[in-house]
mmCIF file of C-alpha atoms and ligand atoms in Angstrom:
data_model
loop_
_atom_site.group_PDB
_atom_site.id
_atom_site.type_symbol
_atom_site.label_atom_id
_atom_site.label_comp_id
_atom_site.label_asym_id
_atom_site.label_seq_id
_atom_site.Cartn_x
_atom_site.Cartn_y
_atom_site.Cartn_z
ATOM 1 C CA UNK A 3 247.559 92.729 187.905
ATOM 2 C CA UNK A 4 246.761 95.251 190.604
ATOM 3 C CA UNK A 5 245.895 93.851 194.030
ATOM 4 C CA UNK A 6 244.666 95.844 197.012
ATOM 5 C CA UNK A 7 243.465 94.746 200.422
ATOM 6 C CA UNK A 8 241.441 97.004 202.669
ATOM 7 C CA UNK A 9 240.358 96.390 206.278
ATOM 8 C CA UNK A 10 236.777 96.202 207.511
ATOM 9 C CA UNK A 11 235.648 98.263 210.500
ATOM 10 C CA UNK A 12 233.933 98.325 213.842
ATOM 11 C CA UNK A 13 232.324 101.286 215.549
ATOM 12 C CA UNK A 14 233.621 101.955 219.057
ATOM 13 C CA UNK A 15 231.698 105.125 220.117
ATOM 14 C CA UNK A 16 229.611 107.848 218.481
ATOM 15 C CA UNK A 17 227.065 105.888 216.412
ATOM 16 C CA UNK A 18 224.003 107.734 215.116
ATOM 17 C CA UNK A 19 225.279 111.117 216.384
ATOM 18 C CA UNK A 20 228.045 110.902 213.761
ATOM 19 C CA UNK A 21 225.350 111.237 211.114
ATOM 20 C CA UNK A 22 225.102 114.937 211.980
ATOM 21 C CA UNK A 23 227.623 117.120 210.085
ATOM 22 C CA UNK A 24 230.389 118.140 212.477
ATOM 23 C CA UNK A 25 229.794 115.206 214.846
ATOM 24 C CA UNK A 26 232.349 112.521 215.497
ATOM 25 C CA UNK A 27 232.869 108.834 216.150
ATOM 26 C CA UNK A 28 235.732 106.519 216.976
ATOM 27 C CA UNK A 29 236.163 103.342 214.942
ATOM 28 C CA UNK A 30 238.786 100.694 214.372
ATOM 29 C CA UNK A 31 239.971 99.093 211.126
ATOM 30 C CA UNK A 32 240.157 95.356 211.614
ATOM 31 C CA UNK A 33 242.311 92.613 210.165
ATOM 32 C CA UNK A 34 239.552 91.065 208.052
ATOM 33 C CA UNK A 35 239.757 92.481 204.617
ATOM 34 C CA UNK A 36 238.199 93.095 201.258
ATOM 35 C CA UNK A 37 240.609 92.128 198.455
ATOM 36 C CA UNK A 38 240.221 93.594 194.994
ATOM 37 C CA UNK A 39 242.168 92.259 192.015
ATOM 38 C CA UNK A 40 242.143 94.291 188.842
ATOM 39 C CA UNK A 41 243.467 92.983 185.528
ATOM 40 C CA UNK A 42 243.676 95.580 182.731
ATOM 41 C CA UNK A 43 241.988 94.429 179.501
ATOM 42 C CA UNK A 44 242.380 96.102 176.128
ATOM 43 C CA UNK A 45 239.999 95.286 173.295
ATOM 44 C CA UNK A 46 239.422 96.464 169.752
ATOM 45 C CA UNK A 47 235.756 97.334 170.445
ATOM 46 C CA UNK A 48 234.224 99.637 173.075
ATOM 47 C CA UNK A 49 235.942 99.699 176.470
ATOM 48 C CA UNK A 50 234.521 96.852 178.577
ATOM 49 C CA UNK A 51 234.727 95.856 182.217
ATOM 50 C CA UNK A 52 233.789 92.708 184.063
ATOM 51 C CA UNK A 53 233.109 92.566 187.797
ATOM 52 C CA UNK A 54 233.053 89.303 189.728
ATOM 53 C CA UNK A 55 232.543 88.853 193.472
ATOM 54 C CA UNK A 56 232.962 85.936 195.866
ATOM 55 C CA UNK A 57 229.291 86.401 196.764
ATOM 56 C CA UNK A 58 228.246 85.168 193.328
ATOM 57 C CA UNK A 59 231.214 83.164 192.058
ATOM 58 C CA UNK A 60 231.282 82.499 188.353
ATOM 59 C CA UNK A 61 228.575 85.112 187.618
ATOM 60 C CA UNK A 62 230.539 88.077 186.315
ATOM 61 C CA UNK A 63 228.719 91.239 185.344
ATOM 62 C CA UNK A 64 229.848 92.889 182.133
ATOM 63 C CA UNK A 65 229.768 96.652 181.558
ATOM 64 C CA UNK A 66 230.253 98.341 178.170
ATOM 65 C CA UNK A 67 231.175 101.962 177.669
ATOM 66 C CA UNK A 68 228.242 103.974 176.294
ATOM 67 C CA UNK A 69 228.336 107.746 176.013
ATOM 68 C CA UNK A 70 230.170 109.119 178.981
ATOM 69 C CA UNK A 71 229.448 106.143 181.274
ATOM 70 C CA UNK A 72 229.355 102.361 181.522
ATOM 71 C CA UNK A 73 226.164 100.293 181.231
ATOM 72 C CA UNK A 74 225.653 96.675 182.167
ATOM 73 C CA UNK A 75 225.340 94.467 179.110
ATOM 74 C CA UNK A 76 221.630 93.460 178.848
ATOM 75 C CA UNK A 77 222.189 89.795 179.734
ATOM 76 C CA UNK A 78 223.608 90.717 183.151
ATOM 77 C CA UNK A 79 221.514 93.733 184.206
ATOM 78 C CA UNK A 80 219.760 91.874 187.029
ATOM 79 C CA UNK A 81 223.085 90.862 188.583
ATOM 80 C CA UNK A 82 224.434 94.389 188.822
ATOM 81 C CA UNK A 83 222.027 95.331 191.668
ATOM 82 C CA UNK A 84 224.420 94.225 194.477
ATOM 83 C CA UNK A 85 227.344 96.184 193.052
ATOM 84 C CA UNK A 86 226.122 99.702 193.846
ATOM 85 C CA UNK A 87 229.153 100.706 195.940
ATOM 86 C CA UNK A 88 231.694 99.292 193.496
ATOM 87 C CA UNK A 89 229.949 101.029 190.596
ATOM 88 C CA UNK A 90 229.695 104.344 192.433
ATOM 89 C CA UNK A 91 233.418 104.135 193.227
ATOM 90 C CA UNK A 92 234.264 103.416 189.578
ATOM 91 C CA UNK A 93 232.051 106.287 188.360
ATOM 92 C CA UNK A 94 233.799 108.750 190.677
ATOM 93 C CA UNK A 95 237.282 107.603 189.761
ATOM 94 C CA UNK A 96 236.353 107.639 186.039
ATOM 95 C CA UNK A 97 235.160 111.257 186.372
ATOM 96 C CA UNK A 98 238.269 112.255 188.282
ATOM 97 C CA UNK A 99 240.577 110.459 185.808
ATOM 98 C CA UNK A 100 238.882 111.797 182.648
ATOM 99 C CA UNK A 101 239.114 115.324 184.085
ATOM 100 C CA UNK A 102 242.824 114.692 184.607
ATOM 101 C CA UNK A 103 243.144 113.876 180.898
ATOM 102 C CA UNK A 104 243.033 110.035 181.052
ATOM 103 C CA UNK A 105 241.156 107.800 178.614
ATOM 104 C CA UNK A 106 238.713 105.313 180.212
ATOM 105 C CA UNK A 107 240.365 101.940 180.847
ATOM 106 C CA UNK A 108 238.926 98.441 180.513
ATOM 107 C CA UNK A 109 239.556 95.748 183.122
ATOM 108 C CA UNK A 110 238.375 92.660 184.910
ATOM 109 C CA UNK A 111 237.745 93.406 188.583
ATOM 110 C CA UNK A 112 237.366 90.712 191.206
ATOM 111 C CA UNK A 113 236.039 91.566 194.670
ATOM 112 C CA UNK A 114 236.725 89.074 197.445
ATOM 113 C CA UNK A 115 235.301 90.025 200.852
ATOM 114 C CA UNK A 116 236.454 88.174 203.952
ATOM 115 C CA UNK A 117 234.211 90.342 206.088
ATOM 116 C CA UNK A 118 231.359 87.892 206.005
ATOM 117 C CA UNK A 119 231.803 84.251 206.858
ATOM 118 C CA UNK A 120 232.507 82.682 203.461
ATOM 119 C CA UNK A 121 231.660 79.121 204.548
ATOM 120 C CA UNK A 122 228.239 79.997 205.958
ATOM 121 C CA UNK A 123 227.467 83.339 204.219
ATOM 122 C CA UNK A 124 226.885 84.870 207.675
ATOM 123 C CA UNK A 125 227.025 88.670 207.742
ATOM 124 C CA UNK A 126 228.912 90.042 210.743
ATOM 125 C CA UNK A 127 228.339 93.721 210.031
ATOM 126 C CA UNK A 128 232.026 94.539 209.603
ATOM 127 C CA UNK A 129 231.437 97.184 207.007
ATOM 128 C CA UNK A 130 231.886 95.588 203.627
ATOM 129 C CA UNK A 131 230.372 98.448 201.577
ATOM 130 C CA UNK A 132 232.842 101.026 202.955
ATOM 131 C CA UNK A 133 235.796 98.649 202.510
ATOM 132 C CA UNK A 134 234.700 97.661 198.960
ATOM 133 C CA UNK A 135 234.408 101.343 198.075
ATOM 134 C CA UNK A 136 237.915 102.198 199.326
ATOM 135 C CA UNK A 137 239.398 99.103 197.665
ATOM 136 C CA UNK A 138 237.779 99.860 194.296
ATOM 137 C CA UNK A 139 238.808 103.539 194.414
ATOM 138 C CA UNK A 140 242.402 102.531 195.191
ATOM 139 C CA UNK A 141 242.580 99.812 192.516
ATOM 140 C CA UNK A 142 240.871 101.846 189.771
ATOM 141 C CA UNK A 143 243.089 104.869 190.401
ATOM 142 C CA UNK A 144 246.141 102.591 190.010
ATOM 143 C CA UNK A 145 244.690 101.232 186.751
ATOM 144 C CA UNK A 146 244.591 104.802 185.480
ATOM 145 C CA UNK A 147 248.142 105.349 186.708
ATOM 146 C CA UNK A 148 246.856 108.109 188.976
ATOM 147 C CA UNK A 149 248.643 108.207 192.332
ATOM 148 C CA UNK A 150 246.192 109.202 195.073
ATOM 149 C CA UNK A 151 247.392 110.787 198.279
ATOM 150 C CA UNK A 152 245.484 109.526 201.355
ATOM 151 C CA UNK A 153 243.254 112.620 201.609
ATOM 152 C CA UNK A 154 242.231 112.430 197.912
ATOM 153 C CA UNK A 155 241.527 108.706 198.182
ATOM 154 C CA UNK A 156 239.410 109.305 201.291
ATOM 155 C CA UNK A 157 237.403 112.087 199.637
ATOM 156 C CA UNK A 158 236.771 110.089 196.444
ATOM 157 C CA UNK A 159 235.585 107.141 198.537
ATOM 158 C CA UNK A 160 233.391 109.352 200.750
ATOM 159 C CA UNK A 161 231.753 110.950 197.682
ATOM 160 C CA UNK A 162 231.126 107.442 196.344
ATOM 161 C CA UNK A 163 229.324 106.205 199.432
ATOM 162 C CA UNK A 164 227.398 109.480 199.893
ATOM 163 C CA UNK A 165 226.169 109.171 196.267
ATOM 164 C CA UNK A 166 224.791 105.694 197.081
ATOM 165 C CA UNK A 167 223.357 106.520 200.497
ATOM 166 C CA UNK A 168 223.192 110.140 201.661
ATOM 167 C CA UNK A 169 222.249 108.867 205.163
ATOM 168 C CA UNK A 170 225.547 107.120 205.908
ATOM 169 C CA UNK A 171 228.195 108.987 207.877
ATOM 170 C CA UNK A 172 231.230 107.652 206.015
ATOM 171 C CA UNK A 173 232.781 106.441 209.285
ATOM 172 C CA UNK A 174 233.262 102.987 207.782
ATOM 173 C CA UNK A 175 235.115 104.492 204.808
ATOM 174 C CA UNK A 176 237.411 106.485 207.129
ATOM 175 C CA UNK A 177 238.246 103.377 209.193
ATOM 176 C CA UNK A 178 238.843 101.247 206.098
ATOM 177 C CA UNK A 179 240.964 103.884 204.363
ATOM 178 C CA UNK A 180 242.991 104.739 207.433
ATOM 179 C CA UNK A 181 243.204 101.553 209.578
ATOM 180 C CA UNK A 182 244.009 101.406 213.283
ATOM 181 C CA UNK A 183 242.037 103.367 215.864
ATOM 182 C CA UNK A 184 240.433 106.289 214.082
ATOM 183 C CA UNK A 185 238.707 109.483 215.146
ATOM 184 C CA UNK A 186 236.335 110.596 212.363
ATOM 185 C CA UNK A 187 234.290 113.789 212.073
ATOM 186 C CA UNK A 188 231.692 113.779 209.308
ATOM 187 C CA UNK A 189 231.448 116.575 206.714
ATOM 188 C CA UNK A 190 228.251 118.187 205.416
ATOM 189 C CA UNK A 191 227.124 115.379 203.131
ATOM 190 C CA UNK A 192 224.125 117.234 201.709
ATOM 191 C CA UNK A 193 226.337 120.102 200.547
ATOM 192 C CA UNK A 194 228.847 117.667 199.056
ATOM 193 C CA UNK A 195 226.287 115.572 197.150
ATOM 194 C CA UNK A 196 224.705 118.746 195.779
ATOM 195 C CA UNK A 197 228.130 119.931 194.597
ATOM 196 C CA UNK A 198 228.840 116.476 193.138
ATOM 197 C CA UNK A 199 225.579 116.475 191.155
ATOM 198 C CA UNK A 200 226.618 119.700 189.388
ATOM 199 C CA UNK A 201 228.479 118.366 186.388
ATOM 200 C CA UNK A 202 229.723 121.814 185.505
ATOM 201 C CA UNK A 203 231.723 121.684 188.761
ATOM 202 C CA UNK A 204 235.163 120.175 188.447
ATOM 203 C CA UNK A 205 235.494 117.148 190.695
ATOM 204 C CA UNK A 206 239.179 117.902 191.184
ATOM 205 C CA UNK A 207 238.287 121.337 192.588
ATOM 206 C CA UNK A 208 235.750 119.790 194.985
ATOM 207 C CA UNK A 209 238.379 117.303 196.159
ATOM 208 C CA UNK A 210 241.092 119.941 196.585
ATOM 209 C CA UNK A 211 239.044 122.386 198.615
ATOM 210 C CA UNK A 212 238.897 121.884 202.369
ATOM 211 C CA UNK A 213 235.728 120.134 203.525
ATOM 212 C CA UNK A 214 234.129 121.790 206.490
ATOM 213 C CA UNK A 215 234.178 119.542 209.601
ATOM 214 C CA UNK A 216 235.953 116.602 207.958
ATOM 215 C CA UNK A 217 238.635 115.112 210.190
ATOM 216 C CA UNK A 218 240.302 111.704 210.263
ATOM 217 C CA UNK A 219 242.936 111.174 212.899
ATOM 218 C CA UNK A 220 244.791 108.242 214.324
ATOM 219 C CA UNK A 221 244.329 107.498 217.997
ATOM 220 C CA UNK A 222 246.617 105.437 220.189
ATOM 221 C CA UNK A 223 244.743 102.357 221.369
ATOM 222 C CA UNK A 224 243.827 102.001 225.060
ATOM 223 C CA UNK A 225 246.995 101.049 226.893
ATOM 224 C CA UNK A 226 246.143 97.880 228.748
ATOM 225 C CA UNK A 227 242.648 96.920 227.670
ATOM 226 C CA UNK A 228 241.759 94.201 225.212
ATOM 227 C CA UNK A 229 239.086 94.904 222.614
ATOM 228 C CA UNK A 230 236.806 91.887 222.441
ATOM 229 C CA UNK A 231 234.125 91.460 219.813
ATOM 230 C CA UNK A 232 231.067 89.217 220.047
ATOM 231 C CA UNK A 233 228.679 88.377 217.205
ATOM 232 C CA UNK A 234 225.166 87.839 218.464
ATOM 233 C CA UNK A 235 224.007 85.702 215.590
ATOM 234 C CA UNK A 236 221.501 87.952 213.896
ATOM 235 C CA UNK A 237 222.424 90.215 211.012
ATOM 236 C CA UNK A 238 221.080 93.767 211.175
ATOM 237 C CA UNK A 239 220.286 96.221 208.402
ATOM 238 C CA UNK A 240 221.925 99.549 209.329
ATOM 239 C CA UNK A 241 220.100 101.597 206.636
ATOM 240 C CA UNK A 242 216.713 100.423 207.891
ATOM 241 C CA UNK A 243 217.661 101.215 211.521
ATOM 242 C CA UNK A 244 218.958 104.651 210.537
ATOM 243 C CA UNK A 245 215.768 105.331 208.537
ATOM 244 C CA UNK A 246 213.615 104.268 211.517
ATOM 245 C CA UNK A 247 215.638 106.544 213.805
ATOM 246 C CA UNK A 248 215.261 109.479 211.392
ATOM 247 C CA UNK A 249 211.528 108.936 211.333
ATOM 248 C CA UNK A 250 211.181 108.830 215.121
ATOM 249 C CA UNK A 251 213.555 111.753 215.688
ATOM 250 C CA UNK A 252 210.951 114.020 214.064
ATOM 251 C CA UNK A 253 208.827 113.680 217.180
ATOM 252 C CA UNK A 254 211.740 114.069 219.592
ATOM 253 C CA UNK A 255 213.874 116.815 218.095
ATOM 254 C CA UNK A 256 215.128 118.333 221.335
ATOM 255 C CA UNK A 257 215.905 114.935 222.906
ATOM 256 C CA UNK A 258 217.887 114.053 219.745
ATOM 257 C CA UNK A 259 219.765 117.308 219.846
ATOM 258 C CA UNK A 260 220.720 116.611 223.463
ATOM 259 C CA UNK A 261 221.772 113.095 222.524
ATOM 260 C CA UNK A 262 224.039 114.389 219.743
ATOM 261 C CA UNK A 263 225.645 116.982 222.003
ATOM 262 C CA UNK A 264 226.203 114.395 224.781
ATOM 263 C CA UNK A 265 227.593 111.867 222.297
ATOM 264 C CA UNK A 266 230.003 114.446 220.871
ATOM 265 C CA UNK A 267 231.285 115.233 224.376
ATOM 266 C CA UNK A 268 231.657 111.524 225.037
ATOM 267 C CA UNK A 269 233.614 110.922 221.815
ATOM 268 C CA UNK A 270 235.958 113.808 222.668
ATOM 269 C CA UNK A 271 236.472 112.348 226.178
ATOM 270 C CA UNK A 272 237.175 108.959 224.639
ATOM 271 C CA UNK A 273 239.721 110.385 222.177
ATOM 272 C CA UNK A 274 241.419 112.518 224.847
ATOM 273 C CA UNK A 275 241.604 109.505 227.162
ATOM 274 C CA UNK A 276 243.259 107.432 224.397
ATOM 275 C CA UNK A 277 245.750 110.171 223.733
ATOM 276 C CA UNK A 278 246.652 110.579 227.396
ATOM 277 C CA UNK A 279 246.756 106.830 228.012
ATOM 278 C CA UNK A 280 244.030 107.010 230.675
ATOM 279 C CA UNK A 281 242.337 103.615 230.421
ATOM 280 C CA UNK A 282 239.916 104.358 233.236
ATOM 281 C CA UNK A 283 238.618 107.440 231.361
ATOM 282 C CA UNK A 284 238.390 105.310 228.201
ATOM 283 C CA UNK A 285 236.162 102.858 230.079
ATOM 284 C CA UNK A 286 233.980 105.655 231.491
ATOM 285 C CA UNK A 287 233.499 107.153 228.036
ATOM 286 C CA UNK A 288 232.644 103.813 226.399
ATOM 287 C CA UNK A 289 230.156 103.073 229.154
ATOM 288 C CA UNK A 290 228.547 106.511 228.714
ATOM 289 C CA UNK A 291 228.333 106.043 224.954
ATOM 290 C CA UNK A 292 226.452 102.783 225.429
ATOM 291 C CA UNK A 293 224.084 104.345 227.956
ATOM 292 C CA UNK A 294 223.361 107.288 225.642
ATOM 293 C CA UNK A 295 222.405 104.854 222.871
ATOM 294 C CA UNK A 296 220.159 102.846 225.181
ATOM 295 C CA UNK A 297 218.429 106.039 226.352
ATOM 296 C CA UNK A 298 217.976 107.152 222.743
ATOM 297 C CA UNK A 299 216.526 103.761 221.821
ATOM 298 C CA UNK A 300 214.084 103.924 224.734
ATOM 299 C CA UNK A 301 212.829 107.379 223.706
ATOM 300 C CA UNK A 302 212.724 106.686 219.963
ATOM 301 C CA UNK A 303 211.284 103.197 220.190
ATOM 302 C CA UNK A 304 214.002 101.707 218.009
ATOM 303 C CA UNK A 305 215.898 98.583 219.042
ATOM 304 C CA UNK A 306 219.585 99.492 219.195
ATOM 305 C CA UNK A 307 220.566 97.158 222.025
ATOM 306 C CA UNK A 308 218.702 93.921 221.199
ATOM 307 C CA UNK A 309 218.156 91.381 224.030
ATOM 308 C CA UNK A 310 221.197 89.436 222.720
ATOM 309 C CA UNK A 311 223.394 92.552 222.724
ATOM 310 C CA UNK A 312 222.172 93.342 226.210
ATOM 311 C CA UNK A 313 223.195 89.830 227.309
ATOM 312 C CA UNK A 314 226.605 90.344 225.717
ATOM 313 C CA UNK A 315 227.049 93.573 227.691
ATOM 314 C CA UNK A 316 225.837 92.157 231.022
ATOM 315 C CA UNK A 317 228.182 89.129 230.744
ATOM 316 C CA UNK A 318 231.092 91.531 230.203
ATOM 317 C CA UNK A 319 230.006 93.827 233.038
ATOM 318 C CA UNK A 320 229.853 90.834 235.430
ATOM 319 C CA UNK A 321 233.620 90.469 234.796
ATOM 320 C CA UNK A 322 234.276 94.155 235.511
ATOM 321 C CA UNK A 323 234.510 95.087 231.819
ATOM 322 C CA UNK A 324 232.686 97.808 229.853
ATOM 323 C CA UNK A 325 230.661 96.823 226.834
ATOM 324 C CA UNK A 326 228.165 98.178 224.299
ATOM 325 C CA UNK A 327 226.522 97.564 220.963
ATOM 326 C CA UNK A 328 228.703 98.446 217.974
ATOM 327 C CA UNK A 329 227.312 100.293 214.963
ATOM 328 C CA UNK A 330 223.611 100.671 214.345
ATOM 329 C CA UNK A 331 222.804 97.789 216.692
ATOM 330 C CA UNK A 332 219.735 95.581 216.429
ATOM 331 C CA UNK A 333 222.086 92.599 215.942
ATOM 332 C CA UNK A 334 225.557 92.151 214.415
ATOM 333 C CA UNK A 335 228.327 92.761 216.966
ATOM 334 C CA UNK A 336 228.890 94.094 220.444
ATOM 335 C CA UNK A 337 232.249 95.115 221.843
ATOM 336 C CA UNK A 338 233.892 94.973 225.265
ATOM 337 C CA UNK A 339 237.047 96.517 226.694
ATOM 338 C CA UNK A 340 238.508 94.216 229.306
ATOM 339 C CA UNK A 341 241.624 93.375 231.252
ATOM 340 C CA UNK A 342 243.423 91.002 228.823
ATOM 341 C CA UNK A 343 243.817 88.433 231.612
ATOM 342 C CA UNK A 344 240.024 88.112 231.821
ATOM 343 C CA UNK A 345 239.395 88.034 228.066
ATOM 344 C CA UNK A 346 239.491 84.218 227.789
ATOM 345 C CA UNK A 347 236.811 83.809 230.439
ATOM 346 C CA UNK A 348 234.661 86.474 228.790
ATOM 347 C CA UNK A 349 234.892 84.614 225.480
ATOM 348 C CA UNK A 350 233.990 81.392 227.263
ATOM 349 C CA UNK A 351 230.915 82.959 228.850
ATOM 350 C CA UNK A 352 229.840 84.604 225.609
ATOM 351 C CA UNK A 353 230.166 81.259 223.830
ATOM 352 C CA UNK A 354 228.098 79.510 226.500
ATOM 353 C CA UNK A 355 225.409 82.139 225.943
ATOM 354 C CA UNK A 356 225.362 81.551 222.175
ATOM 355 C CA UNK A 357 227.449 84.645 221.354
ATOM 356 C CA UNK A 358 230.332 83.973 218.929
ATOM 357 C CA UNK A 359 233.582 85.668 219.976
ATOM 358 C CA UNK A 360 235.251 86.985 216.800
ATOM 359 C CA UNK A 361 239.006 86.752 216.947
ATOM 360 C CA UNK A 362 239.700 90.079 215.278
ATOM 361 C CA UNK A 363 242.783 92.206 215.599
ATOM 362 C CA UNK A 364 242.962 95.905 214.953
ATOM 363 C CA UNK A 365 244.521 96.636 211.542
ATOM 364 C CA UNK A 366 247.784 98.612 211.448
ATOM 365 C CA UNK A 367 247.134 102.285 210.770
ATOM 366 C CA UNK A 368 248.557 104.827 208.330
ATOM 367 C CA UNK A 369 249.670 108.361 209.158
ATOM 368 C CA UNK A 370 247.110 111.077 209.970
ATOM 369 C CA UNK A 371 245.238 112.332 206.928
ATOM 370 C CA UNK A 372 244.336 115.857 208.000
HETATM 371 O O1 PMV B 28 225.930 99.017 211.925
HETATM 372 P P1 PMV B 28 227.098 99.705 211.286
HETATM 373 O O2 PMV B 28 228.376 99.098 211.738
HETATM 374 O O3 PMV B 28 226.962 99.779 209.784
HETATM 375 O O4 PMV B 28 227.161 101.191 211.804
HETATM 376 C C1 PMV B 28 226.178 102.176 211.561
HETATM 377 C C2 PMV B 28 226.536 103.416 212.341
HETATM 378 C C3 PMV B 28 225.524 104.567 212.205
HETATM 379 O O5 PMV B 28 226.115 105.714 212.890
HETATM 380 C C4 PMV B 28 224.212 104.253 212.855
HETATM 381 C C5 PMV B 28 225.309 104.931 210.742
HETATM 382 C C6 PMV B 28 226.494 105.570 210.036
HETATM 383 O O6 PMV B 28 226.502 105.571 208.813
HETATM 384 O O7 PMV B 28 227.395 106.112 210.734
HETATM 385 MG MG1 MG B 29 225.685 96.920 212.135
#
């Protein structure tokens, strides 16, 4: 049996702007994980696969090899809808493996995500689709006996998520693949998905060539600041928020361009401050990133900092900390950077205000990818 565990993520700075090719964000991989277990299965008939998840225990979805792909067996078609990221990851790895001369393999795949609260089913917004994608790419490549270097794994996982949603930046994939504090610059997704759709193009060649803009680098964490995470109790749908932002940006093109430029500067300041161990500059950059998002929300009419996220931030600021929404906003989580000695009181105040402090730690990182 092959077992892999991949961390979830949290955005620190750079949200929304990182959707523009060449723009960057900073994220962290966290110590809540998606676990994938893969058991190879050989059968006399067509190659078959079963996928089970802890979201729908006991309701496995079966896929049978037909032509050059896999199709859900008719009895389970309806259940395959929630598996889009896992299926996209398998399709990419299959294509890559078959090109490398491998025969398709059959297996039973079990996906167990700890990123949501399993007891209550609450969604915290810790990036399960990116983590599932990385975990499935890693496990399936091992099933084929194909060793993936970190850059190849990252690119296969990015192509998988871009093929499901061309409007996601891939930041969650970078954080989940890499772990730790991560600086991520997004490639030109439109160019990549066009190249991917051309089946005459060898996937291996697309993976091997350098991708313009793409960068994933480890950052040292702030020296003496504690990263605190609060869940405001309402799940948010990032794709809907991103779609609403795209819509409203059409009327505010120059404001959006200015936002992206300012966000990029802020992300660079944040990264430089981490590298030089300047916690004060880290705080200034995080504060600026939050303000830029609030200004963007005000102009675009979208709700990035919900009233609950605003409360989370104000409670942190009252204790001298810096805080902001994390990710697309509208709900999910907010983050604060605070003197560790004051973290317990911040958690207490958040709890009193109905905000759940999440006891997350940053996941250990790998070496720089490129
Ligand atoms: O809400 P989250 O954690 O899924 O973050 C979304 C961040 C965006 O920049 C708004 C979108 C993206 O794909 O980067
Ligand atoms: Mg979110």
